[in-house]
Coordinates of N, CA, C and O in Angstrom, one line a residue:
V1 N 76.9 83.8 88.3 CA 77.2 85.0 89.1 C 77.3 86.2 88.2 O 76.9 87.3 88.6
E2 N 77.9 86.1 87.0 CA 78.1 87.3 86.2 C 76.9 87.5 85.2 O 77.1 87.6 84.0
R3 N 75.8 87.6 85.8 CA 74.6 87.9 85.0 C 73.9 89.1 85.5 O 74.0 89.5 86.7
D4 N 73.1 89.8 84.7 CA 72.4 91.0 85.1 C 73.2 92.0 85.7 O 72.9 92.6 86.7
L5 N 74.4 92.2 85.2 CA 75.3 93.3 85.7 C 75.3 94.5 84.7 O 75.1 94.3 83.5
D6 N 75.5 95.7 85.2 CA 75.6 96.9 84.4 C 77.0 97.4 84.5 O 77.5 97.6 85.6
F7 N 77.6 97.7 83.4 CA 78.9 98.3 83.3 C 78.8 99.7 83.8 O 78.1 100.5 83.1
L8 N 79.5 100.1 84.8 CA 79.4 101.4 85.4 C 80.6 102.3 85.0 O 80.6 103.5 85.0
G9 N 81.8 101.7 84.8 CA 82.9 102.4 84.5 C 84.2 101.6 84.6 O 84.2 100.5 85.0
L10 N 85.3 102.2 84.3 CA 86.6 101.6 84.3 C 87.6 102.6 85.0 O 87.6 103.8 84.7
V11 N 88.4 102.1 85.9 CA 89.3 102.9 86.6 C 90.7 102.5 86.1 O 91.0 101.3 86.0
S12 N 91.6 103.4 85.8 CA 92.9 103.2 85.5 C 93.9 104.0 86.4 O 93.5 105.2 86.7
I13 N 94.9 103.4 86.8 CA 95.9 104.1 87.6 C 97.2 104.2 86.9 O 97.7 103.1 86.4
A14 N 97.8 105.3 86.9 CA 99.1 105.5 86.3 C 100.1 106.0 87.4 O 99.8 106.8 88.2
D15 N 101.3 105.4 87.4 CA 102.3 105.8 88.3 C 103.6 106.1 87.4 O 104.5 105.2 87.3
P16 N 103.6 107.2 86.8 CA 104.7 107.5 85.9 C 106.0 107.7 86.6 O 106.1 108.1 87.8
P17 N 107.1 107.4 85.9 CA 108.4 107.7 86.5 C 108.6 109.1 86.9 O 108.1 110.0 86.2
R18 N 109.4 109.4 88.0 CA 109.7 110.7 88.3 C 110.5 111.4 87.3 O 111.5 110.7 86.7
P19 N 110.3 112.6 87.0 CA 111.2 113.3 86.0 C 112.7 113.2 86.3 O 113.5 113.1 85.4
E20 N 113.0 113.3 87.6 CA 114.4 113.2 88.0 C 115.0 111.8 87.7 O 116.2 111.7 87.5
S21 N 114.2 110.8 87.7 CA 114.6 109.4 87.3 C 115.1 109.4 85.9 O 116.1 108.7 85.5
I22 N 114.3 110.0 85.0 CA 114.6 110.0 83.6 C 116.0 110.7 83.4 O 116.9 110.2 82.7
R23 N 116.2 111.8 84.1 CA 117.5 112.6 84.0 C 118.6 111.7 84.6 O 119.7 111.7 84.0
A24 N 118.3 111.0 85.7 CA 119.3 110.3 86.3 C 119.8 109.1 85.5 O 121.0 108.8 85.4
V25 N 118.9 108.4 84.8 CA 119.2 107.3 83.9 C 120.1 107.9 82.8 O 121.1 107.3 82.4
K26 N 119.8 109.0 82.2 CA 120.6 109.6 81.1 C 122.0 110.0 81.6 O 123.0 109.7 80.9
A27 N 122.0 110.5 82.8 CA 123.3 110.8 83.4 C 124.2 109.6 83.6 O 125.4 109.6 83.4
C28 N 123.6 108.5 84.1 CA 124.3 107.2 84.3 C 124.9 106.8 82.9 O 126.0 106.4 82.8
Q29 N 124.0 106.8 81.9 CA 124.4 106.3 80.6 C 125.6 107.2 80.1 O 126.5 106.7 79.5
S30 N 125.5 108.5 80.3 CA 126.5 109.4 79.8 C 127.8 109.1 80.5 O 128.9 109.3 80.0
A31 N 127.8 108.6 81.8 CA 128.9 108.3 82.6 C 129.5 106.9 82.3 O 130.5 106.5 82.9
G32 N 128.8 106.2 81.4 CA 129.3 104.9 81.0 C 128.7 103.8 81.9 O 129.2 102.6 81.9
I33 N 127.7 104.1 82.7 CA 127.1 103.1 83.6 C 125.9 102.5 82.8 O 125.1 103.2 82.3
Q34 N 125.9 101.2 82.8 CA 124.9 100.5 82.1 C 123.7 100.2 83.1 O 123.9 99.5 84.1
V35 N 122.6 100.8 82.8 CA 121.4 100.7 83.7 C 120.5 99.5 83.2 O 120.2 99.4 82.1
V36 N 120.2 98.7 84.2 CA 119.4 97.5 83.9 C 118.2 97.5 84.8 O 118.3 97.9 86.0
M37 N 117.0 97.2 84.3 CA 115.8 97.2 85.2 C 115.4 95.8 85.4 O 115.2 95.0 84.5
I38 N 115.2 95.4 86.7 CA 114.8 94.1 87.1 C 113.5 94.3 87.9 O 113.6 94.9 88.9
T39 N 112.4 93.7 87.5 CA 111.2 94.0 88.1 C 110.3 92.7 88.1 O 110.4 91.8 87.3
G40 N 109.3 92.8 89.0 CA 108.3 91.7 89.1 C 107.1 92.1 88.2 O 106.2 91.3 88.1
D41 N 107.1 93.3 87.7 CA 106.0 93.7 86.8 C 105.8 92.9 85.6 O 106.7 92.1 85.2
H42 N 104.6 93.0 85.0 CA 104.3 92.3 83.7 C 105.3 92.8 82.7 O 105.7 94.0 82.7
P43 N 105.7 92.0 81.7 CA 106.6 92.4 80.7 C 106.2 93.6 79.9 O 107.0 94.5 79.5
V44 N 104.9 93.8 79.6 CA 104.4 95.0 78.8 C 104.6 96.2 79.6 O 105.0 97.3 79.1
T45 N 104.3 96.1 80.9 CA 104.5 97.3 81.8 C 105.9 97.6 81.9 O 106.3 98.8 81.8
A46 N 106.8 96.6 82.1 CA 108.2 96.8 82.3 C 108.8 97.5 81.0 O 109.6 98.4 81.1
Q47 N 108.3 97.0 79.9 CA 108.8 97.6 78.6 C 108.4 99.0 78.5 O 109.3 99.9 78.1
A48 N 107.2 99.4 78.8 CA 106.7 100.8 78.7 C 107.5 101.7 79.6 O 108.0 102.8 79.2
I49 N 107.7 101.3 80.8 CA 108.5 102.1 81.8 C 109.9 102.2 81.4 O 110.5 103.3 81.4
A50 N 110.5 101.1 80.9 CA 111.9 101.2 80.5 C 112.1 102.1 79.3 O 113.1 102.8 79.2
K51 N 111.2 102.1 78.4 CA 111.2 103.0 77.2 C 111.1 104.4 77.7 O 111.9 105.3 77.2
E52 N 110.2 104.7 78.6 CA 110.0 106.1 79.1 C 111.3 106.6 79.8 O 111.6 107.7 79.7
L53 N 111.9 105.7 80.5 CA 113.1 106.0 81.3 C 114.4 106.1 80.4 O 115.4 106.6 80.8
G54 N 114.3 105.6 79.2 CA 115.4 105.5 78.3 C 116.4 104.4 78.5 O 117.5 104.3 78.1
I55 N 115.9 103.4 79.3 CA 116.7 102.2 79.6 C 116.6 101.2 78.4 O 117.6 100.6 78.0
L56 N 115.4 101.1 77.8 CA 115.2 100.2 76.6 C 115.2 101.1 75.4 O 114.2 101.8 75.2
M57 N 116.2 101.0 74.5 CA 116.2 101.7 73.3 C 116.4 100.8 72.1 O 117.2 99.8 72.2
P58 N 115.7 101.1 71.0 CA 115.8 100.2 69.9 C 117.2 100.0 69.4 O 117.9 101.0 69.3
G59 N 117.6 98.8 69.1 CA 118.9 98.5 68.6 C 120.0 98.5 69.6 O 121.1 98.1 69.3
K60 N 119.7 98.9 70.8 CA 120.8 98.9 71.9 C 120.8 97.7 72.7 O 121.8 97.4 73.3
A61 N 119.7 97.0 72.9 CA 119.6 95.9 73.8 C 118.5 94.9 73.3 O 117.6 95.3 72.6
D62 N 118.6 93.7 73.8 CA 117.5 92.8 73.6 C 116.2 93.3 74.2 O 116.2 94.2 75.1
G63 N 115.1 92.7 73.9 CA 113.8 93.1 74.5 C 113.7 92.7 75.9 O 114.8 92.4 76.6
V64 N 112.6 92.6 76.5 CA 112.3 92.2 77.8 C 112.5 90.7 78.0 O 112.0 89.9 77.2
V65 N 113.3 90.3 79.0 CA 113.5 88.9 79.3 C 112.7 88.6 80.5 O 112.8 89.3 81.5
T66 N 111.9 87.5 80.5 CA 111.0 87.2 81.6 C 111.7 86.1 82.5 O 112.6 85.4 82.1
G67 N 111.2 86.0 83.7 CA 111.7 85.0 84.7 C 111.6 83.6 84.1 O 112.4 82.7 84.3
E68 N 110.5 83.4 83.3 CA 110.3 82.1 82.7 C 111.4 81.8 81.7 O 111.9 80.7 81.6
E69 N 111.8 82.8 80.9 CA 112.9 82.6 80.0 C 114.2 82.4 80.7 O 115.0 81.6 80.2
L70 N 114.4 83.1 81.8 CA 115.6 82.9 82.6 C 115.8 81.5 83.1 O 116.9 81.0 83.1
A71 N 114.7 80.9 83.4 CA 114.7 79.5 84.0 C 115.2 78.6 82.9 O 115.7 77.5 83.3
R72 N 115.0 78.9 81.7 CA 115.5 78.0 80.6 C 116.9 78.2 80.2 O 117.5 77.4 79.4
L73 N 117.6 79.2 80.7 CA 119.0 79.5 80.4 C 119.9 78.9 81.4 O 119.7 79.0 82.7
S74 N 121.0 78.3 81.0 CA 122.0 77.8 81.9 C 122.8 79.1 82.4 O 122.6 80.2 81.9
D75 N 123.6 78.9 83.4 CA 124.3 80.0 84.0 C 125.3 80.6 82.9 O 125.5 81.8 82.8
A76 N 125.9 79.7 82.1 CA 126.8 80.1 81.0 C 126.0 81.0 80.0 O 126.5 82.0 79.5
Q77 N 124.8 80.5 79.6 CA 124.0 81.3 78.6 C 123.6 82.6 79.2 O 123.7 83.6 78.5
L78 N 123.3 82.6 80.5 CA 122.9 83.9 81.1 C 124.0 84.9 81.2 O 123.9 86.1 81.0
K79 N 125.2 84.3 81.5 CA 126.4 85.2 81.5 C 126.6 86.0 80.2 O 126.9 87.2 80.2
D80 N 126.3 85.3 79.1 CA 126.4 86.0 77.8 C 125.2 86.9 77.6 O 125.4 88.0 77.0
R81 N 124.1 86.5 78.0 CA 122.8 87.2 77.7 C 122.7 88.5 78.4 O 122.2 89.5 77.9
V82 N 123.2 88.6 79.7 CA 123.1 89.8 80.5 C 123.7 91.0 79.8 O 123.3 92.1 80.0
L83 N 124.8 90.8 79.0 CA 125.5 91.9 78.4 C 124.6 92.7 77.4 O 125.0 93.8 77.1
N84 N 123.6 92.0 76.9 CA 122.7 92.7 75.9 C 121.3 92.8 76.4 O 120.4 93.0 75.5
T85 N 121.0 92.6 77.7 CA 119.6 92.7 78.1 C 119.5 93.8 79.1 O 120.3 93.9 80.1
A86 N 118.6 94.7 78.9 CA 118.4 95.9 79.7 C 117.2 95.8 80.7 O 117.0 96.5 81.6
V87 N 116.2 94.8 80.4 CA 115.0 94.8 81.1 C 114.6 93.3 81.4 O 114.6 92.5 80.5
Y88 N 114.3 93.0 82.7 CA 113.9 91.7 83.1 C 112.5 91.9 83.8 O 112.4 92.9 84.6
A89 N 111.6 91.1 83.5 CA 110.2 91.2 84.1 C 109.8 89.9 84.7 O 110.2 88.8 84.2
R90 N 108.8 90.0 85.6 CA 108.3 88.8 86.3 C 109.4 87.9 86.8 O 109.3 86.7 86.6
V91 N 110.3 88.5 87.5 CA 111.4 87.7 88.0 C 111.2 87.4 89.5 O 110.5 88.1 90.2
S92 N 111.8 86.3 89.9 CA 111.8 85.9 91.3 C 113.1 86.4 92.0 O 114.0 86.8 91.4
P93 N 113.1 86.3 93.3 CA 114.4 86.6 94.1 C 115.6 85.8 93.6 O 116.7 86.3 93.4
Y94 N 115.3 84.5 93.2 CA 116.4 83.7 92.7 C 116.9 84.2 91.4 O 118.1 84.2 91.1
D95 N 115.9 84.6 90.5 CA 116.3 85.2 89.2 C 117.2 86.4 89.4 O 118.2 86.6 88.7
K96 N 116.9 87.2 90.4 CA 117.7 88.4 90.6 C 119.1 88.0 91.0 O 120.1 88.6 90.6
L97 N 119.2 87.0 91.9 CA 120.6 86.5 92.3 C 121.3 86.1 91.0 O 122.5 86.4 90.9
R98 N 120.7 85.3 90.2 CA 121.4 84.8 89.0 C 121.8 85.9 88.1 O 123.0 85.9 87.5
I99 N 121.0 87.0 87.9 CA 121.4 88.1 87.1 C 122.6 88.8 87.7 O 123.6 89.1 87.0
I100 N 122.5 89.1 89.0 CA 123.7 89.8 89.6 C 124.9 89.0 89.5 O 126.0 89.5 89.1
N101 N 124.8 87.7 89.8 CA 126.0 86.8 89.7 C 126.6 86.7 88.2 O 127.8 86.7 88.0
A102 N 125.7 86.7 87.2 CA 126.1 86.7 85.8 C 126.9 88.0 85.5 O 127.9 87.9 84.8
W103 N 126.4 89.1 86.0 CA 127.2 90.3 85.7 C 128.6 90.3 86.4 O 129.6 90.7 85.8
K104 N 128.6 89.8 87.6 CA 129.8 89.7 88.4 C 130.8 88.7 87.7 O 132.0 88.9 87.6
E105 N 130.2 87.6 87.1 CA 131.1 86.6 86.4 C 131.7 87.3 85.1 O 132.7 86.9 84.7
N106 N 131.0 88.4 84.6 CA 131.6 89.1 83.5 C 132.6 90.2 84.0 O 133.0 91.0 83.2
G107 N 132.9 90.2 85.2 CA 133.9 91.1 85.8 C 133.4 92.5 86.0 O 134.2 93.4 86.1
R108 N 132.1 92.6 86.2 CA 131.5 93.9 86.4 C 131.3 94.2 87.9 O 131.1 93.3 88.7
V109 N 131.4 95.5 88.3 CA 131.0 95.9 89.6 C 129.5 96.2 89.5 O 129.0 96.9 88.6
V110 N 128.7 95.6 90.4 CA 127.3 95.6 90.3 C 126.6 96.3 91.4 O 126.8 95.9 92.6
A111 N 125.9 97.4 91.1 CA 125.1 98.1 92.1 C 123.7 97.7 91.9 O 123.2 97.7 90.8
M112 N 123.0 97.2 93.0 CA 121.6 96.8 93.0 C 120.8 97.6 93.9 O 121.2 97.8 95.0
T113 N 119.7 98.1 93.4 CA 118.8 98.8 94.3 C 117.6 98.0 94.6 O 117.2 97.2 93.7
G114 N 117.0 98.2 95.7 CA 115.8 97.4 96.1 C 115.2 97.9 97.3 O 115.8 98.6 98.1
D115 N 113.9 97.5 97.6 CA 113.2 98.0 98.7 C 112.5 96.9 99.5 O 112.0 97.1 100.6
G116 N 112.4 95.7 98.9 CA 111.5 94.6 99.5 C 112.3 93.5 100.0 O 113.5 93.3 99.8
V117 N 111.6 92.6 100.8 CA 112.2 91.4 101.3 C 112.7 90.5 100.1 O 113.8 89.9 100.2
N118 N 112.0 90.6 99.0 CA 112.4 89.8 97.8 C 113.7 90.3 97.2 O 114.3 89.6 96.4
D119 N 114.1 91.5 97.5 CA 115.3 92.1 97.0 C 116.5 91.8 97.8 O 117.7 91.9 97.4
A120 N 116.3 91.4 99.1 CA 117.4 91.2 100.0 C 118.5 90.3 99.6 O 119.7 90.6 99.7
P121 N 118.2 89.1 99.1 CA 119.4 88.2 98.6 C 120.3 88.9 97.6 O 121.5 88.8 97.7
A122 N 119.6 89.5 96.6 CA 120.4 90.2 95.5 C 121.2 91.4 96.1 O 122.3 91.7 95.7
L123 N 120.5 92.2 97.0 CA 121.2 93.3 97.6 C 122.5 92.8 98.4 O 123.5 93.5 98.3
K124 N 122.4 91.7 99.0 CA 123.5 91.1 99.8 C 124.7 90.7 98.9 O 125.8 91.0 99.2
V125 N 124.4 90.1 97.7 CA 125.5 89.6 96.9 C 126.0 90.6 95.9 O 127.1 90.4 95.4
A126 N 125.3 91.7 95.7 CA 125.8 92.8 94.8 C 127.0 93.4 95.3 O 127.3 93.4 96.5
S127 N 127.8 93.9 94.4 CA 129.0 94.6 94.9 C 128.6 95.8 95.8 O 129.3 96.0 96.8
I128 N 127.6 96.5 95.4 CA 127.0 97.6 96.3 C 125.5 97.4 96.3 O 124.8 97.5 95.3
G129 N 125.0 97.0 97.4 CA 123.5 96.9 97.6 C 123.0 98.2 98.2 O 123.4 98.7 99.2
I130 N 122.0 98.7 97.5 CA 121.4 100.0 97.8 C 120.0 99.9 98.1 O 119.2 99.5 97.2
S131 N 119.6 100.1 99.3 CA 118.2 100.0 99.7 C 117.5 101.3 99.9 O 118.2 102.4 100.0
M132 N 116.2 101.3 99.9 CA 115.5 102.5 100.1 C 115.2 102.7 101.6 O 114.7 101.8 102.3
G133 N 115.5 103.9 102.1 CA 115.4 104.2 103.6 C 114.0 104.5 104.0 O 113.7 104.2 105.2
R134 N 113.3 105.2 103.2 CA 111.9 105.6 103.6 C 110.9 104.4 103.3 O 110.2 104.0 104.2
G135 N 110.8 104.0 102.1 CA 109.8 103.0 101.7 C 110.3 101.6 101.8 O 109.5 100.7 101.5
G136 N 111.5 101.4 102.1 CA 112.0 100.0 102.0 C 111.8 99.2 103.3 O 111.5 99.8 104.4
T137 N 111.9 97.9 103.2 CA 111.7 97.1 104.4 C 113.0 97.0 105.2 O 114.1 97.3 104.7
E138 N 112.8 96.7 106.5 CA 114.0 96.5 107.3 C 114.9 95.4 106.8 O 116.2 95.6 106.9
V139 N 114.4 94.4 106.3 CA 115.2 93.3 105.7 C 116.1 93.8 104.6 O 117.3 93.5 104.5
A140 N 115.5 94.6 103.7 CA 116.3 95.2 102.6 C 117.4 96.1 103.1 O 118.5 96.0 102.6
R141 N 117.1 96.9 104.1 CA 118.1 97.8 104.6 C 119.2 97.0 105.3 O 120.4 97.4 105.2
Q142 N 118.9 96.0 106.0 CA 119.9 95.2 106.7 C 120.8 94.4 105.7 O 122.0 94.2 105.9
A143 N 120.3 94.1 104.5 CA 121.0 93.3 103.5 C 121.9 94.3 102.7 O 122.8 93.8 102.0
S144 N 121.7 95.5 102.7 CA 122.4 96.5 101.8 C 123.6 97.1 102.4 O 123.8 97.0 103.6
S145 N 124.4 97.6 101.5 CA 125.7 98.3 102.0 C 125.5 99.8 102.1 O 126.3 100.5 102.6
M146 N 124.4 100.3 101.5 CA 124.1 101.7 101.4 C 122.6 101.9 101.5 O 121.8 101.1 100.9
I147 N 122.1 102.9 102.2 CA 120.7 103.1 102.3 C 120.4 104.6 101.8 O 121.1 105.5 102.3
L148 N 119.5 104.7 100.9 CA 119.1 106.0 100.4 C 118.1 106.6 101.3 O 117.0 106.1 101.4
A149 N 118.4 107.7 101.9 CA 117.5 108.3 102.9 C 116.3 108.9 102.2 O 115.2 109.0 102.8
D150 N 116.5 109.3 100.9 CA 115.4 110.0 100.2 C 114.7 109.1 99.2 O 113.8 109.5 98.5
D151 N 115.1 107.8 99.1 CA 114.5 106.8 98.1 C 114.5 107.3 96.7 O 113.6 107.0 95.9
N152 N 115.5 108.1 96.3 CA 115.5 108.7 95.0 C 116.7 108.2 94.2 O 117.9 108.4 94.6
F153 N 116.4 107.6 93.0 CA 117.5 107.1 92.2 C 118.5 108.2 91.8 O 119.7 107.9 91.7
S154 N 118.1 109.4 91.7 CA 119.1 110.5 91.3 C 120.1 110.7 92.3 O 121.2 111.2 92.1
T155 N 119.8 110.3 93.6 CA 120.8 110.5 94.6 C 122.0 109.5 94.4 O 123.2 109.9 94.6
I156 N 121.8 108.4 93.8 CA 122.9 107.5 93.4 C 123.8 108.2 92.4 O 125.0 108.1 92.5
V157 N 123.1 108.8 91.4 CA 123.9 109.5 90.4 C 124.8 110.6 91.0 O 126.0 110.7 90.7
S158 N 124.2 111.3 91.9 CA 125.0 112.4 92.6 C 126.2 111.8 93.4 O 127.3 112.3 93.3
A159 N 126.0 110.6 94.0 CA 127.1 109.9 94.7 C 128.2 109.5 93.7 O 129.3 109.6 94.0
V160 N 127.7 108.9 92.6 CA 128.7 108.5 91.6 C 129.5 109.7 91.1 O 130.7 109.6 90.9
E161 N 128.8 110.8 90.8 CA 129.5 112.0 90.3 C 130.5 112.5 91.3 O 131.6 112.9 90.9
E162 N 130.1 112.5 92.6 CA 131.0 112.9 93.6 C 132.2 112.0 93.7 O 133.3 112.4 93.9
G163 N 131.9 110.7 93.6 CA 133.0 109.7 93.7 C 134.0 109.8 92.5 O 135.2 109.7 92.6
R164 N 133.4 110.1 91.3 CA 134.3 110.3 90.1 C 135.2 111.5 90.3 O 136.4 111.5 89.9
A165 N 134.7 112.5 90.9 CA 135.5 113.7 91.2 C 136.7 113.4 92.1 O 137.8 113.9 92.0
V166 N 136.4 112.5 93.1 CA 137.4 112.1 94.0 C 138.3 111.0 93.5 O 139.5 111.1 93.7
F167 N 137.7 110.0 92.9 CA 138.5 108.8 92.6 C 138.8 108.6 91.1 O 139.4 107.6 90.7
G168 N 138.3 109.4 90.2 CA 138.5 109.3 88.8 C 137.3 108.7 88.1 O 136.3 108.4 88.7
N169 N 137.5 108.3 86.9 CA 136.4 107.8 86.0 C 136.0 106.4 86.4 O 136.8 105.5 86.5
I170 N 134.7 106.3 86.6 CA 134.1 104.9 86.9 C 133.4 104.4 85.7 O 132.5 105.0 85.2
R171 N 133.9 103.3 85.1 CA 133.4 102.9 83.8 C 132.7 101.5 83.9 O 132.0 101.2 83.0
R172 N 133.0 100.7 84.9 CA 132.6 99.3 84.9 C 131.5 99.0 85.9 O 131.5 98.0 86.6
T173 N 130.5 99.9 86.0 CA 129.5 99.7 87.0 C 128.2 99.5 86.3 O 127.9 100.0 85.3
V174 N 127.3 98.6 86.9 CA 126.0 98.3 86.4 C 125.0 98.9 87.4 O 125.1 98.8 88.5

């Protein structure tokens, strides 16, 4: 089948992070909020995006952990590992649940964002499940405790800043 073909071109698509997302991640980190990225993307893609967003910084956290690696960790090992892992790639809905529960086992308040059916279980068990109102699925919205009407991560930062003004310093949020 692959004979007598002529190479005509190559197409590449880039979907860079929004500039406000980069600022929002920095604001979270300045406020003491540890930002973690959990994605189904390829590890190389996840690493590149996490570096661009400032989530993955040299010397600050372990590299990208894949769903395959998570499967080899016991719950006790994962509980220790999550504290130093900022990026997870090629994860399943079950992996997301394990990550959320590991953070909660460490005594943390966990905010989880998501937009798909595969995010619904983790949105439900997170301390605060945040779904996307525009691009998200109905299943994700039903599983969450908060819906972002504008699908913008920086809106979460604004809400945290407003909450800090009302309730004081929030330090133990993921």
